[in-house]
Structure formats: structure tokens, C-alpha cells
Amino acid sequence: MDKRLPHNAKEGLLYGAIICTLTVLFMSTFSITLNEGTFNTAIALTIIKVIPLVWVIAMVLEPILVGRVAEKLVQLFTAPTDSFHAKIFLRIFFTVFGMSLIMTFIGEMLANGIGTATFGNAISVWPRNFMVVLLVESLVIQPIARATMVRLHRIA
């Protein structure tokens, strides 16, 4: 078993919670600040209010829907001989693709309600959200989660 990844359901929950928490904190702050055009106390309070709901939604969506689809796509596009890094990158790519698409729509609905412009607004900001979260996931968040798993496996 790879020491950089979870070995059981409890570790998987911790790993997912780390990734989800860091991603929700970053993307909620990023998206709300860009949407409002400024950052102040009122924006900070809005972010604090929305984070728990967005976190729960993400923690449910990733393992139940998006993660399963991403894993099937990774298996479809890789061979058993492909490297750990290739498989992890594809898993991140497919997960971020699905989660960013869904969460962009949810964020748009939370910010502006459901209306005729919801779909268009979400589609127009989704490419930016996808690229930002793909970079942050790949370069910061996933390495933190994997380092946590390595430390956890050293202790055990």
C-alpha cells in the first residue's frame, strides 16, 4: 500500500476532509471576494456563514458521485503499469473537473438565487474556477493531504 494514500475508511475520511476543508476555504474566499469585488468584514462574515453548507455539500458529493466517476475514468485512461503520479494527476483532474462544475453552479445559486441568468453566469465563471482549483489542488492541497497520510502511517 502506498504510504501517501489512505489505507482504510477512517483514513479516507480524514484525507477527504483535509482536501475538502482546504478547497472549500480557499475557493469560497476566492469566489466570494471576486464576485463582490472587495474584501471587508461583511464579506468575511458571508464567507464564514457559507462555508459550513458548502463543506457539507462537497463532503457528500465527492465520495458519492464525483469521486466514483473520477475513479472509473482513471481506470479507463490508465494501465496498471502507469506511475503513481500519472494516476494521481488524472484523479485530481477528473475530480476537480466534476466538483468545480457542480460547485460553481451551487455557488451561483447561493449567491444570486435560481433565475434565468444562473446557468449563463455559472458557465462563464466555471473555466476560471476549474483552472484555479486545479492548480491549487495539484500544487498545495493534495501535497498537504498526502504529507498528512505519510506522517499518520509513520506513527501507526
mmCIF file of C-alpha atoms in Angstrom:
data_model
loop_
_atom_site.group_PDB
_atom_site.id
_atom_site.type_symbol
_atom_site.label_atom_id
_atom_site.label_comp_id
_atom_site.label_asym_id
_atom_site.label_seq_id
_atom_site.Cartn_x
_atom_site.Cartn_y
_atom_site.Cartn_z
ATOM 1 C CA MET A 1 0.000 0.000 0.000
ATOM 2 C CA ASP A 2 1.202 3.460 -0.818
ATOM 3 C CA LYS A 3 2.034 5.415 2.324
ATOM 4 C CA ARG A 4 0.859 8.655 0.643
ATOM 5 C CA LEU A 5 -2.756 7.491 0.388
ATOM 6 C CA PRO A 6 -5.359 6.350 2.930
ATOM 7 C CA HIS A 7 -5.284 2.663 3.885
ATOM 8 C CA ASN A 8 -8.786 2.343 5.346
ATOM 9 C CA ALA A 9 -12.142 4.115 5.556
ATOM 10 C CA LYS A 10 -11.179 6.163 8.625
ATOM 11 C CA GLU A 11 -8.030 7.443 6.914
ATOM 12 C CA GLY A 12 -10.034 8.025 3.732
ATOM 13 C CA LEU A 13 -12.448 10.216 5.660
ATOM 14 C CA LEU A 14 -9.559 12.201 7.157
ATOM 15 C CA TYR A 15 -7.865 12.534 3.753
ATOM 16 C CA GLY A 16 -11.104 13.671 2.125
ATOM 17 C CA ALA A 17 -11.883 16.071 4.963
ATOM 18 C CA ILE A 18 -8.453 17.707 4.665
ATOM 19 C CA ILE A 19 -8.817 18.163 0.918
ATOM 20 C CA CYS A 20 -12.425 19.305 1.165
ATOM 21 C CA THR A 21 -11.775 21.744 4.018
ATOM 22 C CA LEU A 22 -8.798 23.398 2.357
ATOM 23 C CA THR A 23 -10.521 23.564 -1.025
ATOM 24 C CA VAL A 24 -13.767 24.967 0.393
ATOM 25 C CA LEU A 25 -11.900 27.549 2.478
ATOM 26 C CA PHE A 26 -9.822 28.679 -0.480
ATOM 27 C CA MET A 27 -12.455 28.599 -3.221
ATOM 28 C CA SER A 28 -15.228 30.132 -1.101
ATOM 29 C CA THR A 29 -12.961 33.005 -0.141
ATOM 30 C CA PHE A 30 -11.663 33.379 -3.705
ATOM 31 C CA SER A 31 -15.070 33.213 -5.408
ATOM 32 C CA ILE A 32 -16.980 35.402 -2.969
ATOM 33 C CA THR A 33 -14.243 38.034 -2.942
ATOM 34 C CA LEU A 34 -14.129 38.124 -6.761
ATOM 35 C CA ASN A 35 -17.917 38.185 -7.003
ATOM 36 C CA GLU A 36 -18.170 41.093 -4.567
ATOM 37 C CA GLY A 37 -15.117 42.910 -5.916
ATOM 38 C CA THR A 38 -13.735 43.615 -2.452
ATOM 39 C CA PHE A 39 -12.876 42.027 0.878
ATOM 40 C CA ASN A 40 -14.155 43.526 4.112
ATOM 41 C CA THR A 41 -15.798 42.470 7.377
ATOM 42 C CA ALA A 42 -19.184 41.896 5.740
ATOM 43 C CA ILE A 43 -17.597 39.665 3.086
ATOM 44 C CA ALA A 44 -15.662 37.760 5.758
ATOM 45 C CA LEU A 45 -18.923 37.132 7.647
ATOM 46 C CA THR A 46 -20.597 35.937 4.449
ATOM 47 C CA ILE A 47 -17.713 33.536 3.856
ATOM 48 C CA ILE A 48 -17.923 32.234 7.438
ATOM 49 C CA LYS A 49 -21.683 31.695 7.052
ATOM 50 C CA VAL A 50 -21.498 29.880 3.718
ATOM 51 C CA ILE A 51 -18.512 27.603 4.419
ATOM 52 C CA PRO A 52 -20.332 25.003 6.590
ATOM 53 C CA LEU A 53 -23.066 24.457 3.997
ATOM 54 C CA VAL A 54 -20.634 24.314 1.088
ATOM 55 C CA TRP A 55 -18.359 21.951 3.060
ATOM 56 C CA VAL A 56 -21.228 19.520 3.758
ATOM 57 C CA ILE A 57 -22.315 19.592 0.118
ATOM 58 C CA ALA A 58 -18.755 18.911 -1.064
ATOM 59 C CA MET A 59 -18.188 16.149 1.525
ATOM 60 C CA VAL A 60 -21.329 14.378 0.271
ATOM 61 C CA LEU A 61 -20.843 14.957 -3.473
ATOM 62 C CA GLU A 62 -17.215 13.860 -3.737
ATOM 63 C CA PRO A 63 -17.421 10.318 -2.326
ATOM 64 C CA ILE A 64 -20.947 9.531 -3.504
ATOM 65 C CA LEU A 65 -20.848 10.869 -7.048
ATOM 66 C CA VAL A 66 -17.822 12.731 -8.356
ATOM 67 C CA GLY A 67 -15.119 10.578 -6.763
ATOM 68 C CA ARG A 68 -16.659 7.378 -8.103
ATOM 69 C CA VAL A 69 -16.907 8.759 -11.627
ATOM 70 C CA ALA A 70 -13.345 10.123 -11.406
ATOM 71 C CA GLU A 71 -12.014 6.745 -10.252
ATOM 72 C CA LYS A 72 -13.746 4.943 -13.139
ATOM 73 C CA LEU A 73 -12.284 7.447 -15.606
ATOM 74 C CA VAL A 74 -8.794 6.984 -14.135
ATOM 75 C CA GLN A 75 -9.132 3.214 -14.572
ATOM 76 C CA LEU A 76 -10.345 3.747 -18.134
ATOM 77 C CA PHE A 77 -7.417 6.002 -19.095
ATOM 78 C CA THR A 78 -4.555 4.281 -17.239
ATOM 79 C CA ALA A 79 -2.861 0.914 -17.215
ATOM 80 C CA PRO A 80 -1.635 -0.959 -14.128
ATOM 81 C CA THR A 81 1.928 -0.072 -15.136
ATOM 82 C CA ASP A 82 1.279 3.692 -15.177
ATOM 83 C CA SER A 83 3.013 5.695 -12.476
ATOM 84 C CA PHE A 84 1.530 6.825 -9.181
ATOM 85 C CA HIS A 85 1.910 10.439 -10.316
ATOM 86 C CA ALA A 86 0.037 9.847 -13.580
ATOM 87 C CA LYS A 87 -2.854 8.177 -11.773
ATOM 88 C CA ILE A 88 -2.988 10.828 -9.041
ATOM 89 C CA PHE A 89 -2.917 13.658 -11.580
ATOM 90 C CA LEU A 90 -5.773 12.132 -13.569
ATOM 91 C CA ARG A 91 -7.742 11.521 -10.363
ATOM 92 C CA ILE A 92 -7.228 15.169 -9.354
ATOM 93 C CA PHE A 93 -8.098 16.373 -12.870
ATOM 94 C CA PHE A 94 -11.348 14.409 -13.139
ATOM 95 C CA THR A 95 -12.398 15.151 -9.558
ATOM 96 C CA VAL A 96 -11.680 18.867 -9.916
ATOM 97 C CA PHE A 97 -13.491 18.931 -13.264
ATOM 98 C CA GLY A 98 -16.666 17.459 -11.780
ATOM 99 C CA MET A 99 -16.564 19.190 -8.405
ATOM 100 C CA SER A 100 -15.745 22.608 -9.863
ATOM 101 C CA LEU A 101 -18.591 22.327 -12.354
ATOM 102 C CA ILE A 102 -21.164 21.314 -9.737
ATOM 103 C CA MET A 103 -19.894 23.644 -7.011
ATOM 104 C CA THR A 104 -19.787 26.605 -9.417
ATOM 105 C CA PHE A 105 -23.498 26.097 -10.101
ATOM 106 C CA ILE A 106 -24.234 25.694 -6.392
ATOM 107 C CA GLY A 107 -22.196 28.796 -5.576
ATOM 108 C CA GLU A 108 -24.031 30.786 -8.225
ATOM 109 C CA MET A 109 -27.380 29.666 -6.800
ATOM 110 C CA LEU A 110 -26.305 30.515 -3.238
ATOM 111 C CA ALA A 111 -25.036 33.943 -4.286
ATOM 112 C CA ASN A 112 -27.741 35.022 -6.703
ATOM 113 C CA GLY A 113 -30.619 32.558 -6.400
ATOM 114 C CA ILE A 114 -32.082 30.454 -9.161
ATOM 115 C CA GLY A 115 -33.025 32.522 -12.164
ATOM 116 C CA THR A 116 -32.652 32.846 -15.883
ATOM 117 C CA ALA A 117 -29.063 34.081 -15.574
ATOM 118 C CA THR A 118 -27.895 31.325 -13.194
ATOM 119 C CA PHE A 119 -26.781 28.902 -15.903
ATOM 120 C CA GLY A 120 -25.039 31.552 -18.006
ATOM 121 C CA ASN A 121 -23.262 33.102 -15.034
ATOM 122 C CA ALA A 122 -22.054 29.724 -13.789
ATOM 123 C CA ILE A 123 -20.802 28.664 -17.224
ATOM 124 C CA SER A 124 -18.941 31.951 -17.655
ATOM 125 C CA VAL A 125 -17.023 31.667 -14.349
ATOM 126 C CA TRP A 126 -16.548 27.882 -14.331
ATOM 127 C CA PRO A 127 -13.397 27.783 -16.545
ATOM 128 C CA ARG A 128 -11.662 30.212 -14.179
ATOM 129 C CA ASN A 129 -12.768 28.229 -11.130
ATOM 130 C CA PHE A 130 -11.636 24.976 -12.739
ATOM 131 C CA MET A 131 -8.158 26.262 -13.585
ATOM 132 C CA VAL A 132 -7.633 27.930 -10.200
ATOM 133 C CA VAL A 133 -8.745 24.943 -8.166
ATOM 134 C CA LEU A 134 -6.807 22.509 -10.399
ATOM 135 C CA LEU A 135 -3.598 24.441 -9.727
ATOM 136 C CA VAL A 136 -4.249 24.850 -6.009
ATOM 137 C CA GLU A 137 -5.268 21.185 -5.613
ATOM 138 C CA SER A 138 -2.256 19.913 -7.547
ATOM 139 C CA LEU A 139 0.389 22.172 -6.036
ATOM 140 C CA VAL A 140 -0.809 22.824 -2.472
ATOM 141 C CA ILE A 141 -3.831 20.923 -1.175
ATOM 142 C CA GLN A 142 -3.109 17.379 -2.380
ATOM 143 C CA PRO A 143 0.537 17.512 -1.231
ATOM 144 C CA ILE A 144 -0.640 18.626 2.237
ATOM 145 C CA ALA A 145 -3.144 15.753 2.403
ATOM 146 C CA ARG A 146 -0.574 13.198 1.202
ATOM 147 C CA ALA A 147 2.046 14.503 3.666
ATOM 148 C CA THR A 148 -0.518 14.071 6.430
ATOM 149 C CA MET A 149 -1.049 10.453 5.364
ATOM 150 C CA VAL A 150 2.714 9.819 5.345
ATOM 151 C CA ARG A 151 3.000 11.215 8.892
ATOM 152 C CA LEU A 152 -0.010 9.211 10.023
ATOM 153 C CA HIS A 153 1.466 5.981 8.637
ATOM 154 C CA ARG A 154 4.814 6.662 10.324
ATOM 155 C CA ILE A 155 3.065 6.932 13.688
ATOM 156 C CA ALA A 156 0.992 3.763 13.184
#
